[in-house]
Every structure is written in C-alpha cells, then in structure tokens.
Short mmCIF file of C-alpha atoms in Angstrom, two decimals:
data_model
loop_
_atom_site.label_atom_id
_atom_site.label_comp_id
_atom_site.label_asym_id
_atom_site.label_seq_id
_atom_site.Cartn_x
_atom_site.Cartn_y
_atom_site.Cartn_z
CA MET A 1 -2.87 30.45 -18.63
CA ARG A 2 -5.59 28.68 -20.56
CA ILE A 3 -6.90 30.06 -23.87
CA ALA A 4 -10.11 29.00 -25.59
CA ILE A 5 -10.38 29.53 -29.34
CA GLY A 6 -13.17 29.27 -31.94
CA VAL A 7 -12.16 27.66 -35.23
CA GLU A 8 -13.72 27.16 -38.64
CA TYR A 9 -12.35 24.87 -41.33
CA ALA A 10 -13.08 23.05 -44.57
CA GLY A 11 -12.81 19.42 -43.64
CA ASN A 12 -12.19 18.19 -47.17
CA ALA A 13 -8.76 19.84 -47.02
CA PHE A 14 -7.71 17.67 -44.05
CA GLU A 15 -7.70 14.06 -42.87
CA GLY A 16 -9.82 14.71 -39.83
CA TRP A 17 -9.22 16.74 -36.66
CA GLN A 18 -7.01 14.43 -34.54
CA THR A 19 -3.25 14.66 -34.92
CA GLN A 20 -1.60 11.94 -37.07
CA PRO A 21 2.04 11.12 -37.85
CA HIS A 22 1.60 12.37 -41.43
CA GLY A 23 0.56 15.83 -40.09
CA ARG A 24 -2.34 16.39 -42.50
CA THR A 25 -5.00 17.10 -39.87
CA VAL A 26 -6.68 20.23 -38.52
CA GLN A 27 -5.03 19.75 -35.12
CA ASP A 28 -1.63 19.45 -36.67
CA ALA A 29 -2.05 22.63 -38.69
CA LEU A 30 -3.30 24.64 -35.72
CA GLU A 31 -0.64 23.33 -33.28
CA THR A 32 2.12 24.17 -35.75
CA ALA A 33 0.80 27.71 -36.15
CA LEU A 34 0.24 28.18 -32.38
CA ARG A 35 3.76 26.97 -31.64
CA LYS A 36 5.16 29.77 -33.80
CA ILE A 37 3.30 32.38 -31.81
CA ALA A 38 3.93 30.80 -28.40
CA GLN A 39 7.55 29.93 -29.22
CA ALA A 40 6.90 26.59 -27.47
CA PRO A 41 4.94 23.39 -28.13
CA VAL A 42 1.19 23.71 -27.75
CA GLN A 43 -1.35 20.91 -27.35
CA LEU A 44 -5.00 21.48 -28.31
CA VAL A 45 -8.10 19.87 -26.87
CA CYS A 46 -11.28 20.25 -28.95
CA ALA A 47 -15.00 19.97 -28.28
CA GLY A 48 -15.57 17.30 -30.92
CA ARG A 49 -13.07 15.39 -33.06
CA THR A 50 -14.45 15.60 -36.57
CA ASP A 51 -13.68 12.95 -39.20
CA THR A 52 -12.05 13.32 -42.58
CA GLY A 53 -14.19 15.49 -44.84
CA VAL A 54 -16.32 16.94 -42.00
CA HIS A 55 -16.37 20.75 -41.75
CA ALA A 56 -16.75 23.18 -38.84
CA THR A 57 -18.17 26.63 -38.60
CA SER A 58 -17.84 26.75 -34.83
CA GLN A 59 -15.36 24.29 -33.40
CA VAL A 60 -14.10 25.14 -29.90
CA ALA A 61 -10.72 24.13 -28.55
CA HIS A 62 -8.43 25.13 -25.65
CA PHE A 63 -4.70 25.07 -24.90
CA ASP A 64 -2.41 25.94 -21.99
CA THR A 65 0.58 28.23 -22.38
CA THR A 66 3.08 30.27 -20.37
CA ALA A 67 3.44 32.71 -23.27
CA ARG A 68 1.92 36.11 -22.58
CA ARG A 69 0.44 37.41 -25.84
CA PRO A 70 -2.36 39.81 -26.74
CA LEU A 71 -5.48 37.81 -27.52
CA GLU A 72 -5.39 39.14 -31.09
CA ALA A 73 -2.08 37.34 -31.54
CA TRP A 74 -3.86 34.05 -30.97
CA VAL A 75 -6.25 35.02 -33.80
CA ARG A 76 -4.61 37.08 -36.54
CA GLY A 77 -1.10 36.01 -35.63
CA VAL A 78 -1.95 32.32 -35.73
CA ASN A 79 -4.01 32.75 -38.92
CA SER A 80 -0.97 34.17 -40.73
CA HIS A 81 0.67 30.77 -40.35
CA LEU A 82 -2.39 28.69 -41.35
CA PRO A 83 -3.58 27.53 -44.80
CA ALA A 84 -6.68 29.24 -46.19
CA SER A 85 -8.87 26.23 -45.40
CA VAL A 86 -8.71 26.79 -41.59
CA GLY A 87 -8.88 29.91 -39.41
CA VAL A 88 -9.19 31.00 -35.78
CA GLN A 89 -12.25 33.25 -35.34
CA TRP A 90 -11.79 34.32 -31.72
CA ALA A 91 -9.70 33.77 -28.61
CA VAL A 92 -10.52 34.33 -24.95
CA GLU A 93 -8.74 33.65 -21.69
CA VAL A 94 -10.57 31.16 -19.45
CA ASP A 95 -9.81 29.67 -16.02
CA GLU A 96 -8.27 26.22 -15.55
CA THR A 97 -11.65 24.60 -14.88
CA PHE A 98 -12.69 25.15 -18.53
CA HIS A 99 -12.40 22.12 -20.76
CA ALA A 100 -13.41 22.34 -24.41
CA ARG A 101 -14.79 18.83 -24.47
CA PHE A 102 -15.93 17.97 -20.93
CA SER A 103 -17.37 21.44 -20.07
CA ALA A 104 -19.60 21.45 -23.21
CA GLU A 105 -23.30 21.07 -22.47
CA SER A 106 -24.38 20.34 -26.01
CA ARG A 107 -23.35 20.40 -29.68
CA ARG A 108 -25.09 21.43 -32.90
CA TYR A 109 -24.47 19.83 -36.30
CA ARG A 110 -25.92 20.59 -39.69
CA TYR A 111 -25.93 18.32 -42.73
CA VAL A 112 -26.38 20.04 -46.10
CA LEU A 113 -27.67 17.77 -48.87
CA LEU A 114 -28.03 18.76 -52.51
CA SER A 115 -30.94 16.95 -54.07
CA ARG A 116 -30.91 17.27 -57.84
CA ARG A 117 -30.36 15.22 -60.97
CA VAL A 118 -26.65 16.01 -61.49
CA ARG A 119 -23.76 16.06 -59.00
CA PRO A 120 -22.32 19.34 -57.71
CA ALA A 121 -19.09 20.82 -59.09
CA LEU A 122 -18.53 24.17 -57.37
CA LEU A 123 -19.92 22.74 -54.12
CA GLY A 124 -18.09 19.42 -54.49
CA GLY A 125 -16.78 18.33 -51.11
CA ARG A 126 -18.90 20.90 -49.27
CA VAL A 127 -22.37 19.32 -49.62
CA GLY A 128 -23.77 15.79 -49.72
CA TRP A 129 -25.62 14.78 -52.90
CA THR A 130 -28.46 12.53 -54.00
CA HIS A 131 -30.10 12.46 -57.42
CA GLY A 132 -33.41 10.98 -56.23
CA ALA A 133 -36.42 13.06 -55.38
CA LEU A 134 -36.85 13.36 -51.55
CA ASP A 135 -40.03 13.62 -49.50
CA VAL A 136 -38.84 16.14 -46.91
CA VAL A 137 -42.13 16.05 -44.98
CA ALA A 138 -41.75 12.30 -44.49
CA MET A 139 -38.13 12.65 -43.38
CA ASP A 140 -38.98 15.36 -40.88
CA GLU A 141 -41.82 13.22 -39.48
CA ALA A 142 -39.52 10.17 -39.24
CA ALA A 143 -36.88 12.20 -37.41
CA ARG A 144 -39.19 13.15 -34.56
CA CYS A 145 -38.74 9.75 -32.89
CA LEU A 146 -35.08 10.67 -32.29
CA ILE A 147 -35.91 13.48 -29.86
CA GLY A 148 -35.31 12.58 -26.21
CA GLU A 149 -32.87 10.25 -24.48
CA HIS A 150 -32.24 7.06 -26.43
CA ASP A 151 -29.81 4.23 -26.98
CA PHE A 152 -28.39 5.12 -30.45
CA THR A 153 -26.57 1.83 -31.04
CA SER A 154 -28.28 1.37 -34.40
CA PHE A 155 -26.57 4.59 -35.61
CA ARG A 156 -23.19 4.02 -34.02
CA ALA A 157 -19.99 3.12 -35.88
CA ALA A 158 -18.43 -0.24 -34.99
CA GLU A 159 -15.21 1.53 -34.01
CA CYS A 160 -16.96 4.03 -31.74
CA GLN A 161 -15.02 4.37 -28.45
CA ALA A 162 -17.79 5.99 -26.42
CA ARG A 163 -18.49 4.21 -23.10
CA SER A 164 -22.27 4.48 -23.52
CA PRO A 165 -24.57 4.66 -26.63
CA ILE A 166 -27.10 6.73 -24.65
CA ARG A 167 -27.48 10.31 -25.92
CA SER A 168 -30.02 13.05 -25.39
CA MET A 169 -31.30 14.54 -28.63
CA HIS A 170 -32.72 17.98 -27.92
CA ALA A 171 -34.03 18.80 -31.42
CA VAL A 172 -34.02 17.54 -35.00
CA GLU A 173 -35.30 19.39 -38.04
CA VAL A 174 -35.32 18.54 -41.71
CA ALA A 175 -36.19 21.32 -44.14
CA ARG A 176 -35.87 22.13 -47.83
CA GLN A 177 -34.35 25.29 -49.28
CA GLY A 178 -34.73 25.01 -53.07
CA ASP A 179 -32.58 22.08 -54.18
CA VAL A 180 -30.96 21.84 -50.77
CA VAL A 181 -32.23 19.76 -47.86
CA VAL A 182 -30.87 20.81 -44.49
CA PHE A 183 -30.72 18.49 -41.46
CA ASP A 184 -30.19 20.18 -38.09
CA PHE A 185 -29.31 18.13 -34.99
CA HIS A 186 -28.88 19.42 -31.42
CA ALA A 187 -27.83 16.98 -28.70
CA ASN A 188 -25.76 16.78 -25.52
CA ALA A 189 -23.19 14.73 -27.51
CA PHE A 190 -22.92 12.46 -30.57
CA LEU A 191 -21.50 9.02 -31.26
CA HIS A 192 -18.96 8.21 -33.95
CA HIS A 193 -20.64 8.52 -37.38
CA MET A 194 -24.00 8.97 -35.62
CA ILE A 195 -25.19 11.91 -37.74
CA ARG A 196 -24.06 10.41 -41.02
CA ASN A 197 -25.85 7.19 -40.13
CA LEU A 198 -28.97 9.09 -39.18
CA VAL A 199 -28.92 11.04 -42.45
CA GLY A 200 -28.41 7.85 -44.46
CA SER A 201 -31.52 6.28 -42.89
CA LEU A 202 -33.58 9.44 -43.25
CA VAL A 203 -32.70 9.58 -46.93
CA TYR A 204 -34.01 6.03 -47.29
CA VAL A 205 -37.34 7.32 -45.93
CA GLY A 206 -37.21 10.36 -48.20
CA LEU A 207 -36.61 8.21 -51.27
CA GLY A 208 -39.60 5.98 -50.37
CA ARG A 209 -37.43 2.91 -49.73
CA ARG A 210 -38.75 2.70 -46.16
CA PRO A 211 -41.90 3.98 -44.43
CA VAL A 212 -41.85 6.78 -41.87
CA GLY A 213 -42.30 4.34 -38.96
CA TRP A 214 -39.19 2.38 -39.93
CA MET A 215 -36.95 5.01 -38.28
CA ALA A 216 -38.41 4.29 -34.88
CA GLU A 217 -38.09 0.52 -35.46
CA VAL A 218 -34.39 0.90 -36.29
CA LEU A 219 -33.78 3.04 -33.21
CA ALA A 220 -35.52 0.51 -30.96
CA ALA A 221 -33.69 -2.44 -32.46
CA ARG A 222 -30.25 -1.27 -31.26
CA ASN A 223 -28.76 -3.03 -34.23
CA ARG A 224 -26.44 -1.19 -36.62
CA THR A 225 -26.86 -3.80 -39.38
CA ILE A 226 -30.50 -2.95 -40.09
CA ALA A 227 -29.98 0.80 -40.59
CA ALA A 228 -28.98 2.37 -43.90
CA PRO A 229 -25.29 2.71 -44.93
CA THR A 230 -23.24 5.61 -43.58
CA PHE A 231 -23.76 8.73 -45.66
CA ALA A 232 -20.90 10.82 -47.14
CA PRO A 233 -19.07 13.28 -44.83
CA ASP A 234 -19.10 16.07 -47.41
CA GLY A 235 -22.18 17.98 -46.18
CA LEU A 236 -21.61 17.66 -42.42
CA TYR A 237 -20.77 20.79 -40.37
CA LEU A 238 -20.08 21.19 -36.66
CA CYS A 239 -22.07 24.43 -36.16
CA GLY A 240 -21.83 25.26 -32.48
CA VAL A 241 -20.93 24.15 -29.00
CA GLU A 242 -22.75 25.34 -25.88
CA TYR A 243 -21.14 25.96 -22.49
CA PRO A 244 -22.26 27.30 -19.09
CA GLN A 245 -22.47 31.11 -18.96
CA ARG A 246 -19.68 31.54 -16.40
CA TRP A 247 -17.08 31.44 -19.14
CA PRO A 248 -16.67 34.56 -21.35
CA LEU A 249 -17.02 32.82 -24.69
CA PRO A 250 -18.69 34.73 -27.59
CA GLY A 251 -22.45 34.63 -27.39
CA GLY A 252 -22.27 34.55 -23.60
CA GLY A 253 -20.96 31.01 -23.77
CA ARG A 254 -24.31 29.78 -25.01
CA ILE A 255 -25.54 29.07 -28.54
CA ILE A 256 -23.17 29.86 -31.35
CA ALA A 257 -25.71 29.87 -34.16
CA PRO A 258 -24.71 28.25 -37.48
CA PRO A 259 -24.21 30.85 -40.22
CA GLN A 260 -26.39 30.85 -43.31
CA LEU A 261 -24.48 28.77 -45.78
CA LEU A 262 -24.46 30.31 -49.19
CA LEU A 263 -26.06 27.67 -51.37
CA PRO A 264 -28.07 27.81 -54.62
#
C-alpha cells in the first residue's frame, strides 16, 4: 500500500532533504526510522527537495510498503526513532495514483527575515538577517511584478535541473511584524534557489540600492547575473503543499496553512 506523510524539520540540523552517502539528510533520517517500523527498506518521495539549511513546517512525502501497520505507527512509532529536529505529523493511506511531487498543484514557502542592528543568537539558523533598515512598502510593491506566469531564469540557480524556467506565481506578499519581515510565496512550483534569489533582490530594493521598477527589469532580462546574490537559507520554510481533494490528506488535501512562527 502507499502511505502519505506530513513532515516538519529544522533544516539547519541536516544537509538538505535528498539522500547522500554520508547519511546526514532528512530523507536518510526518515528512511532509517521507517525501515525500523516496516522491518524492510523504505524509499521516500517528497513534494519538494529542500536545500541544506532550509526548514519545513509542512513537507509531504509518500512511500510504498507491504507492512501492515496502524497509521499511528507511521507517526509516533517512526518519531521514536528520529532526532528531535525532524518529526512526522500525520500519516494517511492513499491510492497508487498519488504522487507527493507530481500530484501537487502548488507549494507555499515563507522566508522570515530579522531586520535589526545586531545578529540573532537564539534564532540563529532559523531566520535570515540584515542589519540595514528596510522599506517594506517598496519591497511589496516590487514583488507584484512576479505574480502570473513568467520565465524566472533571472532567479534560477545555474545548477537547476528543471526542464523549463516557466512558473506560475499565484501570490506574493511582503509584510513587517515588528523587527521581522515575512515574505510569503505561493506558486505551482519553484526553481532551484528561486525564492532565495527573489528575496535577495527584494532586499536590494528594500535597502534602497535599487528602485522598485528594477525587479521587473531583472525578471524580463532572463539573466541571472544582473540579479542580487542568493540570500541565506536560514529563514526559508516550506509551509504547505496543495493537492486535489480526492485524496484524504489533512485539510481536505488543500491548503496546509503555515503556522504562526513564534518570533520577537
């Protein structure tokens, strides 16, 4: 049978999602724990392979198994074999047509940026940081040009393996909460480093290094070299994956809303 699971993890405790020979990835930790419950090898497929340092509040993955276990065994049982930095939140049985990656209709990411004079200590590795004053209104205005279907080559990593740079951005919002600036992105899919590159360029606008209209110029240029450098992964969270309603995932298989992150 096929099991879908929802996972949260602190990305700064791992070297990315995808399995590696050294075994220090989220996938490696989960597959090791799942194998102990299934008493057989288990291979996971996820909705989005996050990079080193990138967190998740709502990652979705699936695996196939012949082991018959109560669904709670795939949650509490698996969690008993996992480090504190990663945990399974739910598990549901789905049919064989479900695919964590290819069945997903859209993804939601949030970037949390601390904007203050001194670097974070307690939140180190969990938020991005800039010491310069940011014009959030200008950043939000600059981000509006990203909504719609576009060629995002200017914000794509050189090593990106996606066949096409075309993506549909459903919504972008930049807002301030005290010393924290929150960037929310909702799209059908994202390119490698796309959000970190978008945040880096939006921060340039917020710092006054570039005008609001520059963002649209960079997007239209389809040239990675004219955009800002890639921003740090620390504040990036995969906050939800949306699927058609026919699968019994939590929330009706629709929006898994990002939780309110506890920040000063």
